[in-house]
Amino acid sequence: MTYTRDSAETLALQALGWLASNDDLLPTFLASTGASENDLRSRAADPVFLGAVLDFLMMDDAWVIAFCDGVLLPYDRIMQARAALPGGDEVNWT
C-alpha cells in the first residue's frame, strides 16, 4: 500500500489514540518527547507531531506489534505511513 499524506495522518491519528489509551506506554511517550497531555489534543492535526508518534512506536518492535495487532494492520504499515509524513524520507543513522 502506498500512503498519501492524508492516509498517513489518519493512521498516525489512530496510533495516537491507541497510545493515549495505553496507561503503561503513554507516560513513556510523554517523557521521551517532552509532550504534555494537552499536546496530544492540540497537536493532533500537526503532521510533524504525528510523525513523531509513529517514530516513537517504531522504537520498539513490541509496540509496533501491539498497535498493529490491535487495529488489524500488517506490521510494515507504520513505516510506510511514516515515509509519507514530513521528515519520513530522511534517514538518520547517528
Short mmCIF file of N, CA and C in Angstrom, two decimals:
data_model
loop_
_atom_site.label_atom_id
_atom_site.label_comp_id
_atom_site.label_asym_id
_atom_site.label_seq_id
_atom_site.Cartn_x
_atom_site.Cartn_y
_atom_site.Cartn_z
N MET A 1 0.84 -1.19 0.00
CA MET A 1 0.00 0.00 0.00
C MET A 1 0.88 1.24 0.00
N THR A 2 0.52 2.20 -0.80
CA THR A 2 1.20 3.49 -0.81
C THR A 2 0.34 4.49 -0.05
N TYR A 3 0.96 5.13 0.90
CA TYR A 3 0.24 6.10 1.71
C TYR A 3 0.35 7.50 1.12
N THR A 4 -0.78 8.20 1.10
CA THR A 4 -0.77 9.63 0.82
C THR A 4 -0.57 10.31 2.16
N ARG A 5 -0.34 11.60 2.13
CA ARG A 5 -0.17 12.31 3.39
C ARG A 5 -1.44 12.20 4.23
N ASP A 6 -2.60 12.31 3.60
CA ASP A 6 -3.86 12.22 4.34
C ASP A 6 -4.05 10.84 4.98
N SER A 7 -3.79 9.79 4.21
CA SER A 7 -3.98 8.44 4.77
C SER A 7 -2.93 8.15 5.84
N ALA A 8 -1.73 8.70 5.69
CA ALA A 8 -0.70 8.54 6.72
C ALA A 8 -1.10 9.26 8.00
N GLU A 9 -1.67 10.46 7.86
CA GLU A 9 -2.13 11.20 9.03
C GLU A 9 -3.26 10.43 9.73
N THR A 10 -4.13 9.81 8.97
CA THR A 10 -5.21 9.02 9.55
C THR A 10 -4.66 7.86 10.37
N LEU A 11 -3.69 7.14 9.81
CA LEU A 11 -3.08 6.04 10.55
C LEU A 11 -2.37 6.56 11.79
N ALA A 12 -1.67 7.68 11.68
CA ALA A 12 -0.96 8.25 12.82
C ALA A 12 -1.93 8.71 13.90
N LEU A 13 -3.09 9.24 13.51
CA LEU A 13 -4.11 9.60 14.50
C LEU A 13 -4.64 8.37 15.21
N GLN A 14 -4.77 7.30 14.47
CA GLN A 14 -5.18 6.04 15.07
C GLN A 14 -4.13 5.57 16.08
N ALA A 15 -2.86 5.71 15.72
CA ALA A 15 -1.77 5.36 16.63
C ALA A 15 -1.77 6.26 17.86
N LEU A 16 -2.03 7.54 17.66
CA LEU A 16 -2.08 8.48 18.78
C LEU A 16 -3.21 8.11 19.74
N GLY A 17 -4.35 7.75 19.22
CA GLY A 17 -5.46 7.32 20.05
C GLY A 17 -5.12 6.06 20.82
N TRP A 18 -4.48 5.12 20.16
CA TRP A 18 -4.06 3.88 20.81
C TRP A 18 -3.06 4.19 21.93
N LEU A 19 -2.12 5.06 21.62
CA LEU A 19 -1.09 5.44 22.59
C LEU A 19 -1.71 6.16 23.79
N ALA A 20 -2.64 7.06 23.53
CA ALA A 20 -3.28 7.82 24.61
C ALA A 20 -4.09 6.91 25.54
N SER A 21 -4.57 5.80 25.02
CA SER A 21 -5.36 4.88 25.85
C SER A 21 -4.51 3.82 26.53
N ASN A 22 -3.21 3.84 26.25
CA ASN A 22 -2.30 2.85 26.83
C ASN A 22 -1.65 3.44 28.09
N ASP A 23 -2.20 3.08 29.25
CA ASP A 23 -1.74 3.66 30.51
C ASP A 23 -0.29 3.33 30.84
N ASP A 24 0.23 2.24 30.30
CA ASP A 24 1.62 1.87 30.56
C ASP A 24 2.60 2.62 29.65
N LEU A 25 2.22 2.80 28.41
CA LEU A 25 3.13 3.38 27.43
C LEU A 25 3.04 4.90 27.31
N LEU A 26 1.88 5.46 27.57
CA LEU A 26 1.70 6.91 27.43
C LEU A 26 2.72 7.71 28.24
N PRO A 27 2.97 7.39 29.51
CA PRO A 27 3.97 8.16 30.26
C PRO A 27 5.37 8.09 29.63
N THR A 28 5.70 6.97 29.03
CA THR A 28 6.99 6.83 28.36
C THR A 28 7.06 7.75 27.15
N PHE A 29 5.98 7.80 26.38
CA PHE A 29 5.91 8.71 25.23
C PHE A 29 6.06 10.15 25.67
N LEU A 30 5.30 10.53 26.68
CA LEU A 30 5.34 11.93 27.15
C LEU A 30 6.72 12.28 27.67
N ALA A 31 7.34 11.40 28.41
CA ALA A 31 8.67 11.67 28.96
C ALA A 31 9.74 11.73 27.88
N SER A 32 9.64 10.86 26.89
CA SER A 32 10.69 10.83 25.87
C SER A 32 10.56 11.94 24.84
N THR A 33 9.34 12.46 24.65
CA THR A 33 9.14 13.50 23.65
C THR A 33 9.05 14.90 24.25
N GLY A 34 8.80 14.96 25.55
CA GLY A 34 8.60 16.26 26.19
C GLY A 34 7.21 16.82 25.94
N ALA A 35 6.34 16.02 25.33
CA ALA A 35 4.97 16.45 25.08
C ALA A 35 4.16 16.35 26.37
N SER A 36 3.10 17.13 26.43
CA SER A 36 2.18 17.06 27.56
C SER A 36 0.89 16.40 27.09
N GLU A 37 0.02 16.07 28.04
CA GLU A 37 -1.27 15.50 27.66
C GLU A 37 -2.08 16.51 26.85
N ASN A 38 -1.92 17.80 27.12
CA ASN A 38 -2.60 18.82 26.32
C ASN A 38 -2.10 18.83 24.89
N ASP A 39 -0.81 18.54 24.69
CA ASP A 39 -0.24 18.47 23.34
C ASP A 39 -0.91 17.38 22.52
N LEU A 40 -1.32 16.31 23.16
CA LEU A 40 -1.96 15.21 22.43
C LEU A 40 -3.20 15.71 21.71
N ARG A 41 -3.92 16.61 22.34
CA ARG A 41 -5.12 17.17 21.71
C ARG A 41 -4.78 18.33 20.77
N SER A 42 -3.96 19.25 21.25
CA SER A 42 -3.72 20.47 20.48
C SER A 42 -2.85 20.24 19.26
N ARG A 43 -2.03 19.20 19.27
CA ARG A 43 -1.13 18.98 18.14
C ARG A 43 -1.54 17.78 17.27
N ALA A 44 -2.71 17.24 17.52
CA ALA A 44 -3.17 16.06 16.79
C ALA A 44 -3.30 16.31 15.29
N ALA A 45 -3.44 17.56 14.87
CA ALA A 45 -3.56 17.87 13.44
C ALA A 45 -2.21 18.26 12.83
N ASP A 46 -1.15 18.23 13.62
CA ASP A 46 0.19 18.63 13.16
C ASP A 46 0.90 17.41 12.57
N PRO A 47 1.15 17.40 11.26
CA PRO A 47 1.79 16.25 10.64
C PRO A 47 3.18 15.93 11.21
N VAL A 48 3.90 16.94 11.67
CA VAL A 48 5.22 16.71 12.26
C VAL A 48 5.06 15.95 13.59
N PHE A 49 4.09 16.36 14.39
CA PHE A 49 3.82 15.67 15.66
C PHE A 49 3.36 14.24 15.40
N LEU A 50 2.51 14.05 14.41
CA LEU A 50 2.04 12.72 14.07
C LEU A 50 3.19 11.83 13.61
N GLY A 51 4.14 12.42 12.89
CA GLY A 51 5.34 11.67 12.51
C GLY A 51 6.13 11.24 13.74
N ALA A 52 6.18 12.11 14.74
CA ALA A 52 6.88 11.78 15.99
C ALA A 52 6.20 10.63 16.72
N VAL A 53 4.88 10.58 16.63
CA VAL A 53 4.13 9.47 17.23
C VAL A 53 4.55 8.16 16.58
N LEU A 54 4.60 8.14 15.26
CA LEU A 54 5.00 6.92 14.55
C LEU A 54 6.46 6.59 14.80
N ASP A 55 7.33 7.61 14.85
CA ASP A 55 8.74 7.37 15.18
C ASP A 55 8.86 6.70 16.53
N PHE A 56 8.10 7.19 17.50
CA PHE A 56 8.14 6.62 18.84
C PHE A 56 7.72 5.15 18.82
N LEU A 57 6.62 4.86 18.16
CA LEU A 57 6.15 3.47 18.12
C LEU A 57 7.17 2.55 17.47
N MET A 58 7.87 3.05 16.46
CA MET A 58 8.85 2.21 15.75
C MET A 58 10.13 1.98 16.55
N MET A 59 10.24 2.59 17.71
CA MET A 59 11.42 2.39 18.55
C MET A 59 11.46 0.99 19.16
N ASP A 60 10.32 0.32 19.22
CA ASP A 60 10.27 -0.99 19.86
C ASP A 60 9.34 -1.92 19.07
N ASP A 61 9.87 -3.04 18.64
CA ASP A 61 9.06 -3.98 17.87
C ASP A 61 7.81 -4.41 18.62
N ALA A 62 7.90 -4.54 19.93
CA ALA A 62 6.74 -4.96 20.72
C ALA A 62 5.62 -3.93 20.62
N TRP A 63 5.97 -2.65 20.55
CA TRP A 63 4.96 -1.60 20.43
C TRP A 63 4.30 -1.65 19.06
N VAL A 64 5.12 -1.87 18.03
CA VAL A 64 4.58 -1.99 16.66
C VAL A 64 3.61 -3.16 16.61
N ILE A 65 4.03 -4.29 17.14
CA ILE A 65 3.19 -5.49 17.11
C ILE A 65 1.90 -5.25 17.88
N ALA A 66 1.99 -4.67 19.07
CA ALA A 66 0.79 -4.44 19.88
C ALA A 66 -0.19 -3.52 19.17
N PHE A 67 0.31 -2.43 18.60
CA PHE A 67 -0.57 -1.50 17.89
C PHE A 67 -1.18 -2.17 16.66
N CYS A 68 -0.35 -2.74 15.83
CA CYS A 68 -0.84 -3.34 14.58
C CYS A 68 -1.80 -4.49 14.84
N ASP A 69 -1.50 -5.33 15.84
CA ASP A 69 -2.42 -6.41 16.17
C ASP A 69 -3.74 -5.85 16.68
N GLY A 70 -3.67 -4.74 17.42
CA GLY A 70 -4.88 -4.13 17.97
C GLY A 70 -5.80 -3.53 16.92
N VAL A 71 -5.21 -3.06 15.82
CA VAL A 71 -6.03 -2.44 14.77
C VAL A 71 -6.04 -3.24 13.47
N LEU A 72 -5.50 -4.45 13.55
CA LEU A 72 -5.50 -5.39 12.42
C LEU A 72 -4.80 -4.85 11.18
N LEU A 73 -3.57 -4.37 11.37
CA LEU A 73 -2.75 -3.88 10.26
C LEU A 73 -1.49 -4.73 10.14
N PRO A 74 -0.99 -4.90 8.92
CA PRO A 74 0.32 -5.52 8.77
C PRO A 74 1.39 -4.66 9.44
N TYR A 75 2.41 -5.29 9.95
CA TYR A 75 3.42 -4.59 10.75
C TYR A 75 4.20 -3.51 9.98
N ASP A 76 4.31 -3.65 8.67
CA ASP A 76 5.09 -2.67 7.90
C ASP A 76 4.32 -1.39 7.59
N ARG A 77 3.06 -1.32 7.93
CA ARG A 77 2.25 -0.15 7.59
C ARG A 77 2.69 1.10 8.34
N ILE A 78 3.19 0.96 9.56
CA ILE A 78 3.63 2.14 10.30
C ILE A 78 4.79 2.80 9.56
N MET A 79 5.75 2.01 9.13
CA MET A 79 6.90 2.55 8.42
C MET A 79 6.47 3.18 7.10
N GLN A 80 5.55 2.56 6.40
CA GLN A 80 5.07 3.11 5.13
C GLN A 80 4.34 4.44 5.35
N ALA A 81 3.53 4.51 6.38
CA ALA A 81 2.83 5.76 6.67
C ALA A 81 3.83 6.83 7.10
N ARG A 82 4.81 6.44 7.89
CA ARG A 82 5.80 7.42 8.36
C ARG A 82 6.53 8.07 7.20
N ALA A 83 6.80 7.31 6.16
CA ALA A 83 7.51 7.84 4.99
C ALA A 83 6.71 8.93 4.28
N ALA A 84 5.40 8.93 4.45
CA ALA A 84 4.55 9.92 3.78
C ALA A 84 4.38 11.21 4.58
N LEU A 85 4.90 11.23 5.80
CA LEU A 85 4.78 12.42 6.64
C LEU A 85 6.08 13.23 6.62
N PRO A 86 6.04 14.49 7.00
CA PRO A 86 7.25 15.33 6.97
C PRO A 86 8.40 14.68 7.77
N GLY A 87 9.56 14.62 7.13
CA GLY A 87 10.74 14.05 7.74
C GLY A 87 10.83 12.54 7.61
N GLY A 88 9.83 11.91 7.06
CA GLY A 88 9.81 10.47 6.95
C GLY A 88 10.76 9.90 5.93
N ASP A 89 11.17 10.72 4.99
CA ASP A 89 12.09 10.23 3.96
C ASP A 89 13.54 10.42 4.36
N GLU A 90 13.76 11.05 5.50
CA GLU A 90 15.13 11.30 5.96
C GLU A 90 15.57 10.18 6.89
N VAL A 91 16.70 9.59 6.60
CA VAL A 91 17.24 8.53 7.45
C VAL A 91 18.43 9.12 8.20
N ASN A 92 18.41 8.97 9.51
CA ASN A 92 19.50 9.48 10.35
C ASN A 92 20.08 8.30 11.12
N TRP A 93 21.30 7.92 10.80
CA TRP A 93 21.90 6.75 11.40
C TRP A 93 22.81 7.08 12.56
N THR A 94 22.63 8.24 13.18
CA THR A 94 23.51 8.58 14.32
C THR A 94 22.99 8.04 15.60
#
